[in-house]
Coordinates of C-alpha atoms in Angstrom, one line a residue:
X1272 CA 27.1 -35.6 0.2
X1273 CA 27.2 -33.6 -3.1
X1274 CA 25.0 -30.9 -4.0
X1275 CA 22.2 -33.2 -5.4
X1276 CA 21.7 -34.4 -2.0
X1277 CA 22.5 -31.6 0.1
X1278 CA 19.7 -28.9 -1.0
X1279 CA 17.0 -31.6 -0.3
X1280 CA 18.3 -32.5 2.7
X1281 CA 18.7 -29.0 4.1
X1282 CA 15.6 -28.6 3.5
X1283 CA 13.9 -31.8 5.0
X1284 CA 11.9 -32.2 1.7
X1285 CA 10.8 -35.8 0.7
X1286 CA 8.1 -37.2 -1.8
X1287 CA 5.3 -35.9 -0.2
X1288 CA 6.1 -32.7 -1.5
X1289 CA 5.9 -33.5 -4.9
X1290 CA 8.5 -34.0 -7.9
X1291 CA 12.3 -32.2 -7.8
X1292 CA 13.6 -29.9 -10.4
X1293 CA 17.2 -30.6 -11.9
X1294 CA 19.2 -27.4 -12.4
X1295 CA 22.6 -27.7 -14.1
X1296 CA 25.1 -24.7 -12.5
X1297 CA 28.1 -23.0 -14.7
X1298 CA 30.0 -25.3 -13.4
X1299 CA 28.8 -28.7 -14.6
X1300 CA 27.4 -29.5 -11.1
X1301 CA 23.7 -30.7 -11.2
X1302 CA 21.2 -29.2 -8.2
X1303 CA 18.1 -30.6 -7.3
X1304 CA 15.4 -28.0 -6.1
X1305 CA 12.4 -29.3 -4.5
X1306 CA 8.7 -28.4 -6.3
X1307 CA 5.8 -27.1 -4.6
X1308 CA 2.6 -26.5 -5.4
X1309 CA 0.1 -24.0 -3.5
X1310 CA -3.4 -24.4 -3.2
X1311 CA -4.3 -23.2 -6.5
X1312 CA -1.9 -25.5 -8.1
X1313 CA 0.9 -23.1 -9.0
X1314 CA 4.7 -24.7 -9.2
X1315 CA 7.2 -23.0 -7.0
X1316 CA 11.1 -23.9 -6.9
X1317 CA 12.3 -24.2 -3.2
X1318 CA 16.0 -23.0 -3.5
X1319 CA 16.1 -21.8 0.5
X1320 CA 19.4 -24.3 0.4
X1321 CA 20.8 -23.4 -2.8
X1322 CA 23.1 -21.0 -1.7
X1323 CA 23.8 -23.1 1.4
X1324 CA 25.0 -26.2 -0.7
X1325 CA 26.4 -24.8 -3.6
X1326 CA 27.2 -20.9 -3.2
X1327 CA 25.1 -20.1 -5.9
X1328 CA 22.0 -17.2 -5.5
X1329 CA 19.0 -16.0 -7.7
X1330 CA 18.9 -12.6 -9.2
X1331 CA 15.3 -11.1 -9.4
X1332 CA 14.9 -7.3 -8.9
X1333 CA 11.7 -6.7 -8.1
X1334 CA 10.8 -9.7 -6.9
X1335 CA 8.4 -10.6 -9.7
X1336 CA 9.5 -14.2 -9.8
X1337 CA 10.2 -14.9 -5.9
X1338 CA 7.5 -15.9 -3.3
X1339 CA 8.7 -14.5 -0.2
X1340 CA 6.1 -16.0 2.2
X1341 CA 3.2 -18.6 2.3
X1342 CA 0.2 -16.8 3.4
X1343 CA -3.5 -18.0 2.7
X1344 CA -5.3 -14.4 3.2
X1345 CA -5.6 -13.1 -0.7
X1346 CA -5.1 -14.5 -4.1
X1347 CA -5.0 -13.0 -7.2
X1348 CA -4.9 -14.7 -10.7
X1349 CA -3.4 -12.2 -12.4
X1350 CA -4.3 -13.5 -16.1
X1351 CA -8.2 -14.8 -15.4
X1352 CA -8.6 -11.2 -13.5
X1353 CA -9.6 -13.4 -10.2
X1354 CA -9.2 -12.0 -6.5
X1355 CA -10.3 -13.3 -3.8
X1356 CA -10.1 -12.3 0.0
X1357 CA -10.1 -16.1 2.1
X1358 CA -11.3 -17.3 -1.1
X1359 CA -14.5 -15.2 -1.1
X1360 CA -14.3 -13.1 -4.9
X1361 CA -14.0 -9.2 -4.4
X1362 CA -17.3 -9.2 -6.5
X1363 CA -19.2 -10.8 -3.8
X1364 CA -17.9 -9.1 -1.1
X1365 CA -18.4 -5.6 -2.5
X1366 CA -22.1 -6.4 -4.1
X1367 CA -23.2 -8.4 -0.8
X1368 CA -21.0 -7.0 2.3
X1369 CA -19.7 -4.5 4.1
X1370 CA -16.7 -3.2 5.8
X1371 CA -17.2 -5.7 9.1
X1372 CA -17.8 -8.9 7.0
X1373 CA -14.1 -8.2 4.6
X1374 CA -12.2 -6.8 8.0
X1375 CA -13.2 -10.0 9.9
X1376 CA -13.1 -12.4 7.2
X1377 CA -9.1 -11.1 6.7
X1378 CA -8.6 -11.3 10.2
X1379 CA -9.6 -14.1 11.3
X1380 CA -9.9 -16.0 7.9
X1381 CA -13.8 -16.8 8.3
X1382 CA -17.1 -14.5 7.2
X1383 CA -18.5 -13.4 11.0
X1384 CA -21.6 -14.8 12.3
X1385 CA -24.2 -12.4 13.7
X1386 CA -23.0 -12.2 17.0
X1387 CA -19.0 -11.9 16.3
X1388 CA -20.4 -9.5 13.8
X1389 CA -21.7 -7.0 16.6
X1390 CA -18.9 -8.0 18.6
X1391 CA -16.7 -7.1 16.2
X1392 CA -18.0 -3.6 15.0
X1393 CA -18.4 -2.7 18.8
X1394 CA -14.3 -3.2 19.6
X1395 CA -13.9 -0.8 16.6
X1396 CA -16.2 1.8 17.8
X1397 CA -14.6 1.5 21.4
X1398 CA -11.3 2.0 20.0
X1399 CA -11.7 5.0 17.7
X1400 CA -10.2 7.6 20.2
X1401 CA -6.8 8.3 20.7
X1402 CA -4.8 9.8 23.3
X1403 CA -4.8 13.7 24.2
X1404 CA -1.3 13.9 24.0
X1405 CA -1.0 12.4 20.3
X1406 CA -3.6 15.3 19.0
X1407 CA -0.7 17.2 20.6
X1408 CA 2.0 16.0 18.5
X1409 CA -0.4 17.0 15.1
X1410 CA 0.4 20.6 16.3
X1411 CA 3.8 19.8 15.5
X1412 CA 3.2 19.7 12.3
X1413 CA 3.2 22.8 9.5
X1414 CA -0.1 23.7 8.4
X1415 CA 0.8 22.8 4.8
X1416 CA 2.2 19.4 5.5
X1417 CA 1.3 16.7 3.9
X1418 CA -1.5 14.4 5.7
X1419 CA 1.1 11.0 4.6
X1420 CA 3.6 12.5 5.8
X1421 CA 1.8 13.6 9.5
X1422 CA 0.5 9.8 8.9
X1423 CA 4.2 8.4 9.0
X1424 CA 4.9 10.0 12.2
X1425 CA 1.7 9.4 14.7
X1426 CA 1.3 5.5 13.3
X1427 CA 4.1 5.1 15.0
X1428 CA 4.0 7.3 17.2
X1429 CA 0.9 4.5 18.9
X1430 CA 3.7 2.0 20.2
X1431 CA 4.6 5.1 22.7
X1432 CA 0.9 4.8 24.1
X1433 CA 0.9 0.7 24.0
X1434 CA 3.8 -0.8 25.3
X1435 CA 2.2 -4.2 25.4
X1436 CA 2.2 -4.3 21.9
X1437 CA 6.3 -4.8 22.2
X1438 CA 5.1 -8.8 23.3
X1439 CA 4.4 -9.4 19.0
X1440 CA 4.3 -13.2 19.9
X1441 CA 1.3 -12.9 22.2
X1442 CA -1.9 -13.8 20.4
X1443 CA -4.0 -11.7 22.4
X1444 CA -1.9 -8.5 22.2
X1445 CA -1.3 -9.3 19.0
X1446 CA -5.2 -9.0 18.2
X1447 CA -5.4 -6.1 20.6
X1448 CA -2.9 -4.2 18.8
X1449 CA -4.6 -5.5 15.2
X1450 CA -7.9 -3.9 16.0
X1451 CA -6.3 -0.4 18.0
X1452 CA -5.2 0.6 14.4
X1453 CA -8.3 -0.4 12.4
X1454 CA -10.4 1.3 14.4
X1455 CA -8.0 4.3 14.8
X1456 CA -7.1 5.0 11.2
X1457 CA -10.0 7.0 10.2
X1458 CA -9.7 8.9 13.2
X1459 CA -5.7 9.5 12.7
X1460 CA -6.2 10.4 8.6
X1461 CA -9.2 12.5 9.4
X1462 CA -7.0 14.2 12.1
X1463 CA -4.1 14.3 9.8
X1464 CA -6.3 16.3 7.5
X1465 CA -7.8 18.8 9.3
X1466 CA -4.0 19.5 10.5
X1467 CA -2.9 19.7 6.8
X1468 CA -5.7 22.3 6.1
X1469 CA -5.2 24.3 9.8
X1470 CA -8.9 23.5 10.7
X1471 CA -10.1 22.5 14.2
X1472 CA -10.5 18.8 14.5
X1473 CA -13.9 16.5 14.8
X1474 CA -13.9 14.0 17.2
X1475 CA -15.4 10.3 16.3
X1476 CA -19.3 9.7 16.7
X1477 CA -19.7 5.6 17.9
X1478 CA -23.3 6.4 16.2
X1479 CA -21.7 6.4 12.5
X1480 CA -20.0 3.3 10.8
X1481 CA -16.4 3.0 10.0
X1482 CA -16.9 4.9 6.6
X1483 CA -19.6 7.5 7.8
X1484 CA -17.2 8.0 10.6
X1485 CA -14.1 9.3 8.6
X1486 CA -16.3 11.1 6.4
X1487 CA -18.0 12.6 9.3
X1488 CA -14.7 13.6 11.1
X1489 CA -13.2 15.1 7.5
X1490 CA -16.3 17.7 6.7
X1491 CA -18.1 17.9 10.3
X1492 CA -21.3 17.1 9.0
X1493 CA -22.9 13.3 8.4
X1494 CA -22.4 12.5 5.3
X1495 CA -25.5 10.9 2.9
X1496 CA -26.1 7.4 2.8
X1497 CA -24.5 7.1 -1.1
X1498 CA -21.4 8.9 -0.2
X1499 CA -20.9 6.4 2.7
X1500 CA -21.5 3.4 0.7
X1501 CA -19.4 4.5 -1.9
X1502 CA -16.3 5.5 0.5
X1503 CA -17.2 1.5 2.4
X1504 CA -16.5 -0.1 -0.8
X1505 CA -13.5 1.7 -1.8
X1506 CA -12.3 0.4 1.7
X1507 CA -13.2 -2.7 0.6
X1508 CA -11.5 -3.3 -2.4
X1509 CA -8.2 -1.6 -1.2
X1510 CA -8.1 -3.8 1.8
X1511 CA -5.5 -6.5 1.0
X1512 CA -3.6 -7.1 -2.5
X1513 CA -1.3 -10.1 -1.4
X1514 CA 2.7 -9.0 -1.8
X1515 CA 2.3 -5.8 -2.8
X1516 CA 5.1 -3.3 -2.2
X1517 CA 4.0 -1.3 1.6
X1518 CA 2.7 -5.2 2.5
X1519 CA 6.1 -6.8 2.0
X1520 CA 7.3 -3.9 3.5
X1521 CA 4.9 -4.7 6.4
X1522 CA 6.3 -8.1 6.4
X1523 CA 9.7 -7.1 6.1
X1524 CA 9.7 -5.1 9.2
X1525 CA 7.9 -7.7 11.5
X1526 CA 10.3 -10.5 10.2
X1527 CA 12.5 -8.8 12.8
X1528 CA 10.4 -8.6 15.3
X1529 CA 9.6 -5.0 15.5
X1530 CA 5.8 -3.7 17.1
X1531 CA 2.5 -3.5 14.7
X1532 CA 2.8 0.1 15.1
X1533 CA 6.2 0.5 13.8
X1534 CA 5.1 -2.0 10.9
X1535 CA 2.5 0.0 9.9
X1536 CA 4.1 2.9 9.4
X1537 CA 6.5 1.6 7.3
X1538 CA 3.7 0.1 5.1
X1539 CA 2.4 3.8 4.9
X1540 CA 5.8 5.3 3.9
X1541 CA 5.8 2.8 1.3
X1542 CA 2.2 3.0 -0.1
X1543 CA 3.3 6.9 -0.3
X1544 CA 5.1 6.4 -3.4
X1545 CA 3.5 8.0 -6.5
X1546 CA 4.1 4.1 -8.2
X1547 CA 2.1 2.7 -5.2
X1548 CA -0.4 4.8 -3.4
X1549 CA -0.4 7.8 -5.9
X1550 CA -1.6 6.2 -8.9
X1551 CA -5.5 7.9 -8.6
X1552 CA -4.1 11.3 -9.1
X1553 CA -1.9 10.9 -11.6
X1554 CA -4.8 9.2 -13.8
X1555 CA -7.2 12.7 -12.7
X1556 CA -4.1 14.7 -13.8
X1557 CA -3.8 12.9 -16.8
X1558 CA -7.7 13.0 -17.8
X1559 CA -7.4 17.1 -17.3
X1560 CA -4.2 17.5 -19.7
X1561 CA -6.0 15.2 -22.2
X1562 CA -9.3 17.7 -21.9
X1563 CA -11.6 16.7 -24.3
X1564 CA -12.2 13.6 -25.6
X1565 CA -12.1 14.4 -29.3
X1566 CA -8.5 15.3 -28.0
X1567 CA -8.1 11.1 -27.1
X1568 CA -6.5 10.1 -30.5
X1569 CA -3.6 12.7 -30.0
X1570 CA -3.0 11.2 -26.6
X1571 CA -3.4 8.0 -27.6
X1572 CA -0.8 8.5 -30.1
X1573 CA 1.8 10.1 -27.7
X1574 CA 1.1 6.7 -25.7
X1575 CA 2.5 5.1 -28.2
X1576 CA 5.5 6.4 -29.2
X1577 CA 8.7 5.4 -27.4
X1578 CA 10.1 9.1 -27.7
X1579 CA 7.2 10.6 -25.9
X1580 CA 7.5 11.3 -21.8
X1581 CA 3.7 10.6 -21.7
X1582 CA 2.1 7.5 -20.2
X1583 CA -1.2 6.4 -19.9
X1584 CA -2.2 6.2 -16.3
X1585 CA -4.6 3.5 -14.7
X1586 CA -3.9 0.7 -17.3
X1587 CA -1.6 -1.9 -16.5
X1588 CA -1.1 -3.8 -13.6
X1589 CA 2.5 -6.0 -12.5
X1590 CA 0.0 -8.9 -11.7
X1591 CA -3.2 -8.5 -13.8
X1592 CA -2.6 -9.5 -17.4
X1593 CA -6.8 -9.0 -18.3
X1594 CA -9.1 -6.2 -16.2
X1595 CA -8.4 -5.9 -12.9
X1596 CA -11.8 -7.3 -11.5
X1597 CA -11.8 -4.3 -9.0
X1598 CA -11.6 -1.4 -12.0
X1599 CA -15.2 -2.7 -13.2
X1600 CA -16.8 -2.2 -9.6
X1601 CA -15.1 0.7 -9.6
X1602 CA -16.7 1.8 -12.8
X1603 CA -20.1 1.2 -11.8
X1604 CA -19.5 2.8 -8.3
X1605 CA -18.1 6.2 -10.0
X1606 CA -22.0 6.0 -12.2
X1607 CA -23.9 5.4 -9.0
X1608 CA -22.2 8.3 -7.1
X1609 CA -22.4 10.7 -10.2
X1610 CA -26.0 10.1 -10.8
X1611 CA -26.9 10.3 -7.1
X1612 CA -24.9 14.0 -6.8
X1613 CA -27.1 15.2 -9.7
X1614 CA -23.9 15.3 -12.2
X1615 CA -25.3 14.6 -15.6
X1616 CA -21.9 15.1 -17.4
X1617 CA -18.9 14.9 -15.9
X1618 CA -16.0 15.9 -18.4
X1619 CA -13.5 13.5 -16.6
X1620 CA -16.0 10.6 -16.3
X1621 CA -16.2 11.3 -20.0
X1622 CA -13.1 11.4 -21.4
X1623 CA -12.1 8.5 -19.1
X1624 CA -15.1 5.9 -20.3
X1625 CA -13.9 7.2 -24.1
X1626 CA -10.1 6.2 -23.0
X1627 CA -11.5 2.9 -21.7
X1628 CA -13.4 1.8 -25.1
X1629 CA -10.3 3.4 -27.5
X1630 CA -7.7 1.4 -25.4
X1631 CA -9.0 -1.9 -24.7
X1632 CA -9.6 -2.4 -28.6
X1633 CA -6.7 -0.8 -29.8
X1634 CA -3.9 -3.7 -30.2
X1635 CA -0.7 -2.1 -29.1
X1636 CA -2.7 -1.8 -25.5
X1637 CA -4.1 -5.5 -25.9
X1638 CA -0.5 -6.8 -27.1
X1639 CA 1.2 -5.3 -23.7
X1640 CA -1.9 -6.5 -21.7
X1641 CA -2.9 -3.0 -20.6
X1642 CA -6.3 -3.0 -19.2
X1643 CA -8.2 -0.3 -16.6
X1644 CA -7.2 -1.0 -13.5
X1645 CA -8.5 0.0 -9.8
X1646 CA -6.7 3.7 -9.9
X1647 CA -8.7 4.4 -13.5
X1648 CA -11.8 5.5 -11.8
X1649 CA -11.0 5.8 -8.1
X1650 CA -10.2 9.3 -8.4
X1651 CA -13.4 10.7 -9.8
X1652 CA -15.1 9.0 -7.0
X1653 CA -13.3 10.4 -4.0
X1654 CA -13.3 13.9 -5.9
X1655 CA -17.1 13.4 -6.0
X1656 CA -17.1 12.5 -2.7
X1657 CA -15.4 16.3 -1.7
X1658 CA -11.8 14.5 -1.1
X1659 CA -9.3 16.5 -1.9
X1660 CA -6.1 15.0 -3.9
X1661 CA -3.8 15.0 -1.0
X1662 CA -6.0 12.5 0.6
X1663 CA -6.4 9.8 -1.6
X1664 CA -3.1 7.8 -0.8
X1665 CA -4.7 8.2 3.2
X1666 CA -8.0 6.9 2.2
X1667 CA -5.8 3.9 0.2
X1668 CA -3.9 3.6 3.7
X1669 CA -6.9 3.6 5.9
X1670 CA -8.4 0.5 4.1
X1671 CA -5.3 -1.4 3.3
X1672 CA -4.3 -1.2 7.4
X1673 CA -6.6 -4.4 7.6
X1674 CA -4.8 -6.1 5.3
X1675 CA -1.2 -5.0 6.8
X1676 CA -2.3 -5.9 10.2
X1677 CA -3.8 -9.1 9.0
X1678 CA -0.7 -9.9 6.9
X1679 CA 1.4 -9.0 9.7
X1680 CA -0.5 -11.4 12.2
X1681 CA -0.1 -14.1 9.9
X1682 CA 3.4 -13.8 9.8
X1683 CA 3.6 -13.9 13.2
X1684 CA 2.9 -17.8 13.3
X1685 CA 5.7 -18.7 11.1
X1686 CA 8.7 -19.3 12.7
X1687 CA 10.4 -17.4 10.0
X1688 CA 13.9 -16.0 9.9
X1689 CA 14.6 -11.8 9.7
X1690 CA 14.3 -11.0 6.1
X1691 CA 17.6 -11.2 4.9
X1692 CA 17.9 -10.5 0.9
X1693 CA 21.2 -11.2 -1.1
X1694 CA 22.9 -8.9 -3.5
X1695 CA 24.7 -8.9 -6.6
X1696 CA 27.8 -6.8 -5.7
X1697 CA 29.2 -4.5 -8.4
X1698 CA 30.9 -1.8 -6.9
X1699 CA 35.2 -2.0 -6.5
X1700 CA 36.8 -4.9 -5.1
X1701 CA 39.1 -4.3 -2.0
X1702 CA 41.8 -1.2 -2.5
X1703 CA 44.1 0.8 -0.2
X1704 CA 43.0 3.8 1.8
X1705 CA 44.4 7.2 0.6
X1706 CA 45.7 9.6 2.8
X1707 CA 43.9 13.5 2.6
X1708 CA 47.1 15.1 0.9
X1709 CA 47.0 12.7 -1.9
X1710 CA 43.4 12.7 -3.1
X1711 CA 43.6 15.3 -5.6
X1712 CA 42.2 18.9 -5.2
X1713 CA 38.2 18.3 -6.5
X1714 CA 35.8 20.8 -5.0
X1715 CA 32.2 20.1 -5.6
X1716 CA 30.6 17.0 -4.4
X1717 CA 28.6 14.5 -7.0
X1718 CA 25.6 14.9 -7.1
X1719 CA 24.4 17.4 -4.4
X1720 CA 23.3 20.8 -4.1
X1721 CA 24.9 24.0 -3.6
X1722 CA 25.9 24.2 0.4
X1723 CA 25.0 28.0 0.7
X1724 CA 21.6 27.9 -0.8
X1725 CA 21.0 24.8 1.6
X1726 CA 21.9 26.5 4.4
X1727 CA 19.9 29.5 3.6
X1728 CA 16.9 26.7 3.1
X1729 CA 17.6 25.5 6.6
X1730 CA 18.0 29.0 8.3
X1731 CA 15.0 30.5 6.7
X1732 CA 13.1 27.4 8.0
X1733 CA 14.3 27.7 10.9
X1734 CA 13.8 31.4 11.2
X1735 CA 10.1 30.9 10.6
X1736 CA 9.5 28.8 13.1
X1737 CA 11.4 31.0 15.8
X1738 CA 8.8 34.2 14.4
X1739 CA 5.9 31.5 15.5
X1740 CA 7.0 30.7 18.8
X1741 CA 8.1 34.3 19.7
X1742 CA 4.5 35.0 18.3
X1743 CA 2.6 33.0 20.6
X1744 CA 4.4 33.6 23.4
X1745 CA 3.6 37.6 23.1
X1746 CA 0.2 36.2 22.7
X1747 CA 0.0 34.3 25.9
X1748 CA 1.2 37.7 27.9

């Protein structure tokens, strides 16, 4: 069999799955792929046998050109500025439902009918708690550290309270485990913050909805009825992107067969990266450096030249090549909220709607298809809704745990391999090992710090914590 045959074969591909792509290797040998289409009619090239059959792999950093699931939760058409959740368009479920109807309808792939509805937002209210023992492990924590960070460590710190969750091919515990960390997220960020800031910690009310709730638990007091509808659909549209960065990572880590809790957490540790999860703030601190908005041009300028550090922030998207349909619900959310708190001018609403109608005329930004997108106005909101900047990326992880959880259930049908990427090696080639006395007399190491002044990092740490302890403990006698 030659290497026509073999890739089709390996793959049990016929006919029914449409035509076959001819690829021509550096070698003169000629590879058929299989091509797919999905449901929205998109061609995809199956080479899971390529490397089997011929030795040959793909190189795509990034990813931007590799599907590395099916999944039928969220679709994005990145150049008509289309997403839909099940097929339902973001639009419609931010203008005509709540958090319940988008949690369910990615979770179960189907908008709720009255009664799974109430079902449905009474499992989240009966799982909101969490374990004494865990609000232990917060005091653990400095004072000053931040709430992603204290995130990190209690997600999955949850698989020590639910062992069952270790059965990740049980349906039931599967959904068990799906809706333990919906329903505790608010509770753990809001817990998370109050730790950060060294204030005493609010327990859940079952009273409050999801939103209300975490709003509730971060400021002690409930919260008005704007503020809460504002914060829902912020949930809303952060709740599932498709292959985003923390949900691949999310993927990633279930492919080998690890518990929901430990998945999670990894998808937090991801979103935590400023190119992720951060992207809100760095568009607020960007909107205070510009300052004024007959100070735009100049900044718009800077934008523009190659030489210049400065970027715009919130325009541009890997996916969307038009507006990202989520910035413009955005937009009218940050109005709403602003007119309802009694804020007539906002300076950063300003200069930001100026930015808007400068960029999206200007042709440089139109050329390189750099539109608003969902981090352009998100910070203004939450900073109008008294959440400070260390909390955004918590807020972005407390509404995108439905779509982890939901992505990570999904995957758990497949009977999928352990995600396994390739590499193109180009480090040294095999070599002999030197022996100590022959490997010259260099003294500092590449790349790394001074060893003293790390030890006197490490020591004065360490130090500190020894003062607190022997502090308390003359306190308690």
């Amino acid at each position: 069999m030659g290497a026509t045959d073999s890739a089709a074969a390996a793959n049990g591909m016929n006919g029914s799955h449409g035509s076959v792509a001819q690829v021509i290797l550096p070698d003169g040998r000629t590879v058929e792929l299989p091509v797919l289409k999905d449901a929205a009619g998109q061609t995809f090239l199956d080479i899971r046998a390529l490397q089997p059959s011929t030795g040959v792999c793909t190189f795509d950093p990034g990813f931007s050109s590799t599907a590395s699931c099916q999944s039928a939760i969220t679709y994005i058409d990145g150049n008509a500025g289309v997403l839909l959740y099940r097929g339902v368009p973001i639009e419609q479920l931010a203008d005509k439902g709540d958090f319940a109807d988008s949690a369910y309808l990615l979770l179960h792939g189907e908008l709720p009918t009255k009664i799974q509805k109430r079902k449905f937002e009474i499992e989240i209210k009966t799982h909101t708690l969490v374990h004494e023992q865990l609000i232990q492990f917060y005091k653990g924590f400095k004072h000053d550290a931040h709430p992603m960070a204290i995130m990190v460590g209690v997600v999955g710190a949850l698989s020590a309270f639910y062992s069952s969750t270790s059965e990740v091919h049980d349906p039931a515990q599967q959904l068990r485990a799906c809706m333990r960390l919906i329903s505790k997220m608010p509770t753990l960020a809001a817990l998370a913050y109050k730790t950060s800031r060294g204030m005493p910690i609010i327990y859940p009310r079952n009273d409050l909805s999801y939103a209300e709730n975490l709003l509730y638990m971060m400021h002690a007091v409930p919260c008005e009825p704007y503020k809460a509808k504002a914060l829902e659909t912020i949930l809303i549209l952060h709740m599932d992107h498709e292959q985003n960065a923390s949900t691949s990572t999310v993927r990633t880590a279930g492919s080998s067969q690890a518990n929901p809790f430990a998945c999670v957490a990894s998808g937090i540790a991801a979103l935590w990266g400023p190119a992720h999860g951060g992207a809100n703030e760095a568009v607020l601190k960007m909107l205070a450096e510009i300052g004024t908005r007959d100070r735009i041009p100049q900044f718009i300028a800077k934008a523009k030249d190659r030489n210049d550090p400065f970027r715009l922030m919130g325009f541009g998207h890997r996916v969307y090549k038009t507006y990202d349909p989520r910035s413009k619900i955005m937009k009218q959310i940050c109005e709403q909220v602003l007119e309802n708190t009694g804020v007539t001018h906002d300076p950063l609403l300003e200069i930001a709607v100026e930015l808007e109608k400068i960029a999206v005329h200007d042709e440089y930004f139109l050329k390189r298809n750099l539109y608003p997108n969902v981090d352009f106005y998100s910070g203004i909101v939450l900073r109008a809704l008294d959440i400070p900047v260390s909390m955004y990326t918590v807020i972005f992880a407390v509404a995108r745990t439905v779509g982890w959880v939901s992505q990570w259930k999904e995957s758990m049908l497949e009977a999928g391999k352990i995600t396994r990427p390739r590499q193109m090696y180009m480090g040294q080639m095999e070599r002999p090992f030197v022996s100590l006395g022959r490997r010259g007399d260099a003294a500092v190491i590449p790349g790394s710090e001074d060893a003293e002044s790390l030890v006197l990092e490490e020591t004065a740490m360490y130090g500190g914590y020894q003062r607190q302890v022997k502090a308390k403990a003359m306190a308690h006698h």
